Coordinates of C-alpha atoms in Angstrom, one line a residue:
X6 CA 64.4 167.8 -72.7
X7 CA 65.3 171.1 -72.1
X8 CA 68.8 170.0 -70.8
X9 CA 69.0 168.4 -74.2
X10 CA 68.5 171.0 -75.9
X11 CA 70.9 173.0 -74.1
X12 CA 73.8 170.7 -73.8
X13 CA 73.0 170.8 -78.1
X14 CA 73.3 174.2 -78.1
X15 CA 76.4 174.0 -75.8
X16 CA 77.8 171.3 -78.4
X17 CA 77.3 173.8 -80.7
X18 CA 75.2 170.7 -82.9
X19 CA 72.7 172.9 -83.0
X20 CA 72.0 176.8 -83.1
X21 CA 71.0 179.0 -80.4
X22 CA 68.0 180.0 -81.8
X23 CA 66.4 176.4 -81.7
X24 CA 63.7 175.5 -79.4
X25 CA 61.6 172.7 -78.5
X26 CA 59.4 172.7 -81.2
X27 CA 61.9 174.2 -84.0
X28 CA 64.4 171.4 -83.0
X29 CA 61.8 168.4 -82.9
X30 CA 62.4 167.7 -79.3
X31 CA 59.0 167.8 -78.6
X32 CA 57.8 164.6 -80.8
X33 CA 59.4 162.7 -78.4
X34 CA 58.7 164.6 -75.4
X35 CA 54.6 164.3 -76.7
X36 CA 55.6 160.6 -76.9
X37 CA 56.6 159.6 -73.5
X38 CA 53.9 161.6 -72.1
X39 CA 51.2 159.8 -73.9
X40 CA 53.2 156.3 -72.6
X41 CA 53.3 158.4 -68.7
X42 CA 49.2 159.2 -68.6
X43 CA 47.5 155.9 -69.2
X44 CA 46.9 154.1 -65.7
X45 CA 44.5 152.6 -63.6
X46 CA 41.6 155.1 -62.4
X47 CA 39.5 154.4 -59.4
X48 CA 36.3 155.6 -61.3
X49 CA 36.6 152.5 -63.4
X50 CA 36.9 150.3 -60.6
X51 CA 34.8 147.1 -61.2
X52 CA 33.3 149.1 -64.0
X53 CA 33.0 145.9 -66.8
X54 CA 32.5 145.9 -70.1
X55 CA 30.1 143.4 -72.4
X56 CA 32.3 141.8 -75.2
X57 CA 31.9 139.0 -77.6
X58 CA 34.1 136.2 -78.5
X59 CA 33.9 135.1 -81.8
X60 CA 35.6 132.0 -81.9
X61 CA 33.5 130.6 -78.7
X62 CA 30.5 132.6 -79.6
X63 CA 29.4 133.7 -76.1
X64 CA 29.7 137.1 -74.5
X65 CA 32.1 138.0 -71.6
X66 CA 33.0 140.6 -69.2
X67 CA 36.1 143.0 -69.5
X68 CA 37.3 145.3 -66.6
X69 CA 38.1 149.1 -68.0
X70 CA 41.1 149.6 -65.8
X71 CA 42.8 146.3 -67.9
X72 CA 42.9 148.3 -70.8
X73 CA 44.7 151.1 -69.1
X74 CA 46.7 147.7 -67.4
X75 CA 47.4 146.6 -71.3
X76 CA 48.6 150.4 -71.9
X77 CA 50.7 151.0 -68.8
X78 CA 53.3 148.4 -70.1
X79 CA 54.4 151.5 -72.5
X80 CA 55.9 153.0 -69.7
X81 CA 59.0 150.3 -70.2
X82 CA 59.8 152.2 -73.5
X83 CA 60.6 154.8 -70.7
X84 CA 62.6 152.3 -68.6
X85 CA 64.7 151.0 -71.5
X86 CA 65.6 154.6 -72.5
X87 CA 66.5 155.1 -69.4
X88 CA 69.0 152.3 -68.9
X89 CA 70.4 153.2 -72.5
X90 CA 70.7 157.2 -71.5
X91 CA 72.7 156.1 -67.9
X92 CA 75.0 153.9 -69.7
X93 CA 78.7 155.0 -70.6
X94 CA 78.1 154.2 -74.1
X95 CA 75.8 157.5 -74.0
X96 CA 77.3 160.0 -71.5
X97 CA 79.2 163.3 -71.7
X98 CA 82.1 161.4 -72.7
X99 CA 80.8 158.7 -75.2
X100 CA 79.4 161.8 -76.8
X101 CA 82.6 163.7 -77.5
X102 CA 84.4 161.0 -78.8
X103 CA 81.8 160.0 -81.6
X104 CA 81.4 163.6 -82.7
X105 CA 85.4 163.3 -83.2
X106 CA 85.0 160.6 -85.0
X107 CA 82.0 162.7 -87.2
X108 CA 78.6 160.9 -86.2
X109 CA 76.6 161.5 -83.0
X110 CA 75.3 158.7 -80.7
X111 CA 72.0 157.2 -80.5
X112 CA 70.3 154.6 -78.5
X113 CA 71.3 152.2 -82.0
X114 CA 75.0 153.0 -81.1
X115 CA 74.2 151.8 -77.0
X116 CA 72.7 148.4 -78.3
X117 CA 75.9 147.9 -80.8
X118 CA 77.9 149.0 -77.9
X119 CA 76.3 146.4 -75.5
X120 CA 76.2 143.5 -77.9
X121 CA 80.0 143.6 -78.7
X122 CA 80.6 144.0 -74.9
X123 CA 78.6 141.2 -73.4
X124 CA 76.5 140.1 -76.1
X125 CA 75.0 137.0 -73.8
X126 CA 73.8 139.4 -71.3
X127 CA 71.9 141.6 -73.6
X128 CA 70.1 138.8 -75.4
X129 CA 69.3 137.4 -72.0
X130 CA 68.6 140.6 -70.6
X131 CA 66.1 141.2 -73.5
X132 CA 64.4 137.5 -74.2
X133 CA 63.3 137.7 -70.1
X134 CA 62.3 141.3 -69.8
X135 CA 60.3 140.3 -73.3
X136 CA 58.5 137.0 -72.1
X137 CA 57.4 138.7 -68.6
X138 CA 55.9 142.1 -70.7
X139 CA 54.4 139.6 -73.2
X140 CA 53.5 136.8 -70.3
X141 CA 51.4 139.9 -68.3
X142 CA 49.7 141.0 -71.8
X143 CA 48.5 138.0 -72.9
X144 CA 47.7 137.2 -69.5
X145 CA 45.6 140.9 -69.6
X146 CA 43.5 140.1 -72.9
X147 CA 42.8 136.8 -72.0
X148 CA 42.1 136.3 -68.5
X149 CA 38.6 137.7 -68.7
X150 CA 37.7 134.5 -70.6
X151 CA 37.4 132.3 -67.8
X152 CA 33.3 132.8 -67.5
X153 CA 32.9 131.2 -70.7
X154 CA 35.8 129.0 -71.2
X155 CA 37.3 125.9 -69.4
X156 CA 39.0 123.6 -71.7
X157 CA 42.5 126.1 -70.9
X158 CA 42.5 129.5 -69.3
X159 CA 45.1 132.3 -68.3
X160 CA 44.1 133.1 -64.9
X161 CA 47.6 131.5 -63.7
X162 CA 51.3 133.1 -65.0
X163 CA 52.3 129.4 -65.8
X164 CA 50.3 129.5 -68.8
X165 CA 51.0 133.1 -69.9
X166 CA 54.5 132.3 -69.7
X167 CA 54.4 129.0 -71.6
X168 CA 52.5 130.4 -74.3
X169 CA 54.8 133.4 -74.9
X170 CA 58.2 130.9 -74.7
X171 CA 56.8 128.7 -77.5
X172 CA 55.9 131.7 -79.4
X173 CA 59.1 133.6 -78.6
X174 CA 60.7 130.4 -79.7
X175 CA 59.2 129.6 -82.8
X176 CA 58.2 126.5 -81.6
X177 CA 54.3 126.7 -81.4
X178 CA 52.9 123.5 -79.9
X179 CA 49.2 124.5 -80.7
X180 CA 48.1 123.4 -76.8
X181 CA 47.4 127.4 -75.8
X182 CA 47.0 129.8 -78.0
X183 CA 45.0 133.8 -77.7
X184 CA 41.4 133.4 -78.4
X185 CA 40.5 137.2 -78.3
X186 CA 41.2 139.9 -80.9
X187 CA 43.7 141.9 -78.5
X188 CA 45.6 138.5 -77.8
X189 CA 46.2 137.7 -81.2
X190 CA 47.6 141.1 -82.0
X191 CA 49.8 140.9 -78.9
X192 CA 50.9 137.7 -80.1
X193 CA 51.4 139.0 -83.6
X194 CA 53.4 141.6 -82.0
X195 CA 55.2 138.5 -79.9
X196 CA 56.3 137.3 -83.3
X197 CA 58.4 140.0 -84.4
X198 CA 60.4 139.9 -81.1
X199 CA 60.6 136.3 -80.8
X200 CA 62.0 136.5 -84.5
X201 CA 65.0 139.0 -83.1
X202 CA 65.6 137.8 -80.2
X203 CA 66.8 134.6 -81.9
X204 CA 68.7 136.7 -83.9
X205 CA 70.1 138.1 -81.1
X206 CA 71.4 134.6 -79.8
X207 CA 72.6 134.0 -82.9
X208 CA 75.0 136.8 -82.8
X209 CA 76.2 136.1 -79.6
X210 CA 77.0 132.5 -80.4
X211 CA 78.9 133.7 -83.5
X212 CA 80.9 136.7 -81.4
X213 CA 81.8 133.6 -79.1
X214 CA 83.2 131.1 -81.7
X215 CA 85.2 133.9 -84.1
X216 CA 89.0 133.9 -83.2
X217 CA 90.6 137.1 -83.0
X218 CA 93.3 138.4 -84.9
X219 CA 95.4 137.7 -81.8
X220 CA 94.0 134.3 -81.4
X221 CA 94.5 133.5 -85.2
X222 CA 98.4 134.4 -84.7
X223 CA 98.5 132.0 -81.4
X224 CA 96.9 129.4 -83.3
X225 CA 99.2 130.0 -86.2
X226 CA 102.3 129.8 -83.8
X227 CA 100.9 126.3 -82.4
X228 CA 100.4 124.8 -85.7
X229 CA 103.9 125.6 -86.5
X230 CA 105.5 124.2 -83.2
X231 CA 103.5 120.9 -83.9
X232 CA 104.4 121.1 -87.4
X233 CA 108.3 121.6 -86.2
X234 CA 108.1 118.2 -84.1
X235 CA 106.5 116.2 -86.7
X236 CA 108.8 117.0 -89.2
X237 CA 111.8 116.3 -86.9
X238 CA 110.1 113.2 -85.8
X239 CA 110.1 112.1 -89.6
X240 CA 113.6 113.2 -90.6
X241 CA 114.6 111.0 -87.4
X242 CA 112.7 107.7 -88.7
X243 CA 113.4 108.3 -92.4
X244 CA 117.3 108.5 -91.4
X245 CA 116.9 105.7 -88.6
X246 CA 115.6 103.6 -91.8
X247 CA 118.2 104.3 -94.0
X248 CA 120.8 103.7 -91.7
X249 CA 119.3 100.4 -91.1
X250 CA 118.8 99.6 -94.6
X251 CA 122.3 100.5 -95.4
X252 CA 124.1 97.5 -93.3
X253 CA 122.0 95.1 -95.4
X254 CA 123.6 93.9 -98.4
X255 CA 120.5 93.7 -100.1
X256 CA 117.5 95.4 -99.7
X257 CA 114.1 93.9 -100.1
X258 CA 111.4 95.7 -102.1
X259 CA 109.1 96.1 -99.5
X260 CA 111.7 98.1 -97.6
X261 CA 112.6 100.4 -100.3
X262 CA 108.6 101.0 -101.0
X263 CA 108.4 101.6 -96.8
X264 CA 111.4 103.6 -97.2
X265 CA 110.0 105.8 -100.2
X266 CA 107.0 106.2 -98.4
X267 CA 108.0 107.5 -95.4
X268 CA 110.3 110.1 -97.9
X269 CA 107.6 111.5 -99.7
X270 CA 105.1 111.8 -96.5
X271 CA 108.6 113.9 -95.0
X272 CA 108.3 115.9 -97.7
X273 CA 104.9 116.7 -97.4
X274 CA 105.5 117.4 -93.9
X275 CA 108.1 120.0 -94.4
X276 CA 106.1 121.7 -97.2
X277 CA 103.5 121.9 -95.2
X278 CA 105.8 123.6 -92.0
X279 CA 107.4 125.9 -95.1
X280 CA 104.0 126.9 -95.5
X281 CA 103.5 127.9 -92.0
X282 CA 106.2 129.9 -92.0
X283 CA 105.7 131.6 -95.1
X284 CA 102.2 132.5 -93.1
X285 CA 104.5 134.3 -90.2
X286 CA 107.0 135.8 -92.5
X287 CA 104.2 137.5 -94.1
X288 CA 103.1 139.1 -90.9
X289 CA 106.8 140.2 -90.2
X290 CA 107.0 141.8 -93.7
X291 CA 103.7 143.4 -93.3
X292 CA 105.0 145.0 -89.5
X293 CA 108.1 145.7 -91.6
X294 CA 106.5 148.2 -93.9
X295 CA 104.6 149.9 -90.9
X296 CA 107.7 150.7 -89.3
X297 CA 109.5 151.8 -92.4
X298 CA 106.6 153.9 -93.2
X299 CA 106.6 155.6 -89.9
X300 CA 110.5 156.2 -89.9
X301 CA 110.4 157.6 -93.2
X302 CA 107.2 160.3 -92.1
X303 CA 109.6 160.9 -88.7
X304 CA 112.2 161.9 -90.9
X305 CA 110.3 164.4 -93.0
X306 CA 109.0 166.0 -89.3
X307 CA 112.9 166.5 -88.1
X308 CA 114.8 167.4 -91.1
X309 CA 114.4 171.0 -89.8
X310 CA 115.5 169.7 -86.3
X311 CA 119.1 169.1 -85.0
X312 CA 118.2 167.5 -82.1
X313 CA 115.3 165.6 -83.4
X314 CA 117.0 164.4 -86.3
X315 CA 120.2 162.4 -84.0
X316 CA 117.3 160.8 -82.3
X317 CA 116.3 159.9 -85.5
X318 CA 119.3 158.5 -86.6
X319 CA 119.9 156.8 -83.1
X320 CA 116.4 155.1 -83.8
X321 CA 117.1 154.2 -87.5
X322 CA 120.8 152.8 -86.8
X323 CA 118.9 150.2 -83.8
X324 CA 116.0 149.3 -86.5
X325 CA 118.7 148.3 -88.8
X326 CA 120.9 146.3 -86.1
X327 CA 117.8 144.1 -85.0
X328 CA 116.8 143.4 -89.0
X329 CA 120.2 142.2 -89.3
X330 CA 119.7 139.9 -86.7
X331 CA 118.1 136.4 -87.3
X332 CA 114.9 135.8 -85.4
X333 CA 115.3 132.5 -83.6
X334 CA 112.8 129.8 -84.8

């Protein structure tokens, strides 16, 4: 924390009269410490402790040292942090560049970061580092209730685990379910991350589906090619009709209704492929404009210079050339 403090005051983000305590640094700093102290101690070895299960109505036995096992999983707040301080979406760098942009980055900024670059990963990443926490908690509060219980215990991980995926999932089959008062609140707590985690894959499925603008304008270009081919496929079989229908001295009605009929779906066709194009000629107009806005803002930077300004007009007289030319469909 000190180093963050003085690569603040080295930002100049903050003064270089703050401190720890004058800064708030040190809410944090008291934070992680309280998640570093709790572990296992030897002078609570087999040291148990008389509890009572209301929904069985019998007493058990509970270890000490599992409590300090149920608090020692606070120490992966330390891990993620970690993982999100190491990344490139937090170094030296990452940092400059957002405070040129006029916001600083936070451990927000590194999840956005991660979920538009691999967005499958993270969700993965965090549904299996949440059902093993979750799986070894419930396992924790639980376990110590095979003295008085046999109809389903959590002495094994297979049932830890299954209870957290159906939870985590929303599915909740009812076979296993936390029968203490610290299970339930772990599992209440399971809720709220089952709950975003599916959010979480919902987000990645959508980033997966949405087209690009780049993808839209590939599509766009494909739809028009097809278009193209249809609408030369119907001008050839409206005019291979007519022609045939013209040698005949009289035409029948059914031909002239075929005939009109295959007319008015051509037309359809080709408004259709007009409309296509008007798509594309919209995006040419629009790249138009950008380039006419950047010549004219060139030639208010070099009307004071010679040489800059026959560049200019070297640049302008090409720009006109090629919109004179006819783009080739």
């Amino acid at each position: 924390y000190k180093a963050y403090l003085d690569y603040f005051i080295s930002r100049k983000i903050i003064s270089m009269d703050e401190t720890l305590i004058s800064s708030g640094l040190y809410k944090s700093l008291i934070f992680e410490l309280i998640m570093v102290l709790p572990h296992p101690n030897i002078l609570f070895y087999q040291v148990d402790q008389v509890m009572f299960s209301d929904m069985l109505g019998k007493e058990f036995t509970r270890q000490y040292n599992d409590w300090w096992n149920l608090f020692n999983l606070g120490k992966l707040v330390l891990i993620i942090k970690y993982i999100f301080v190491s990344s490139k979406y937090y170094s030296a760098r990452a940092h400059r560049i957002c405070t040129m942009y006029g916001f600083q980055p936070s451990y927000i900024f590194v999840v956005q970061s991660m979920m538009r670059n691999d967005s499958f990963g993270f969700t993965v990443g965090f549904f299996i580092t949440s059902l093993l926490s979750f799986s070894h908690a419930i396992r924790l509060s639980e376990r110590p209730l095979v003295q008085i219980a046999t109809d389903f215990t959590y002495d094994t991980w297979n049932q830890s685990i299954w209870n957290v995926l159906v939870t985590m999932t929303t599915v909740g089959y009812g076979d296993v379910y936390p029968r203490t008062t610290t299970g339930r609140w772990i599992a209440f707590i399971m809720c709220f991350f089952g709950i975003f985690s599916t959010s979480l894959f919902v987000i990645a499925c959508n980033s997966v589906v949405e087209t690009s603008s780049l993808e839209i304008k590939a599509l766009s270009t494909v739809k028009r090619l097809q278009s193209r081919s249809q609408v030369r496929w119907m001008a050839a079989t409206m005019l291979a009709r007519l022609a045939k229908a013209s040698r005949k001295k009289e035409i029948p009605v059914h031909d002239v209704l075929s005939i009109r009929g295959i007319i008015n779906d051509f037309k359809a066709q080709r408004r259709d492929y007009e409309s296509l194009l008007d798509d594309t000629s919209t995006i040419h107009e629009e790249f138009h404009r950008m380039i006419v806005g950047c010549l004219e803002e060139v030639r208010s930077f070099t009307k004071s210079h010679s040489r800059l300004s026959d560049i200019f007009d070297e640049v302008r007289l090409r720009f006109h050339i090629m919109q004179e030319l006819k783009p080739i469909d």
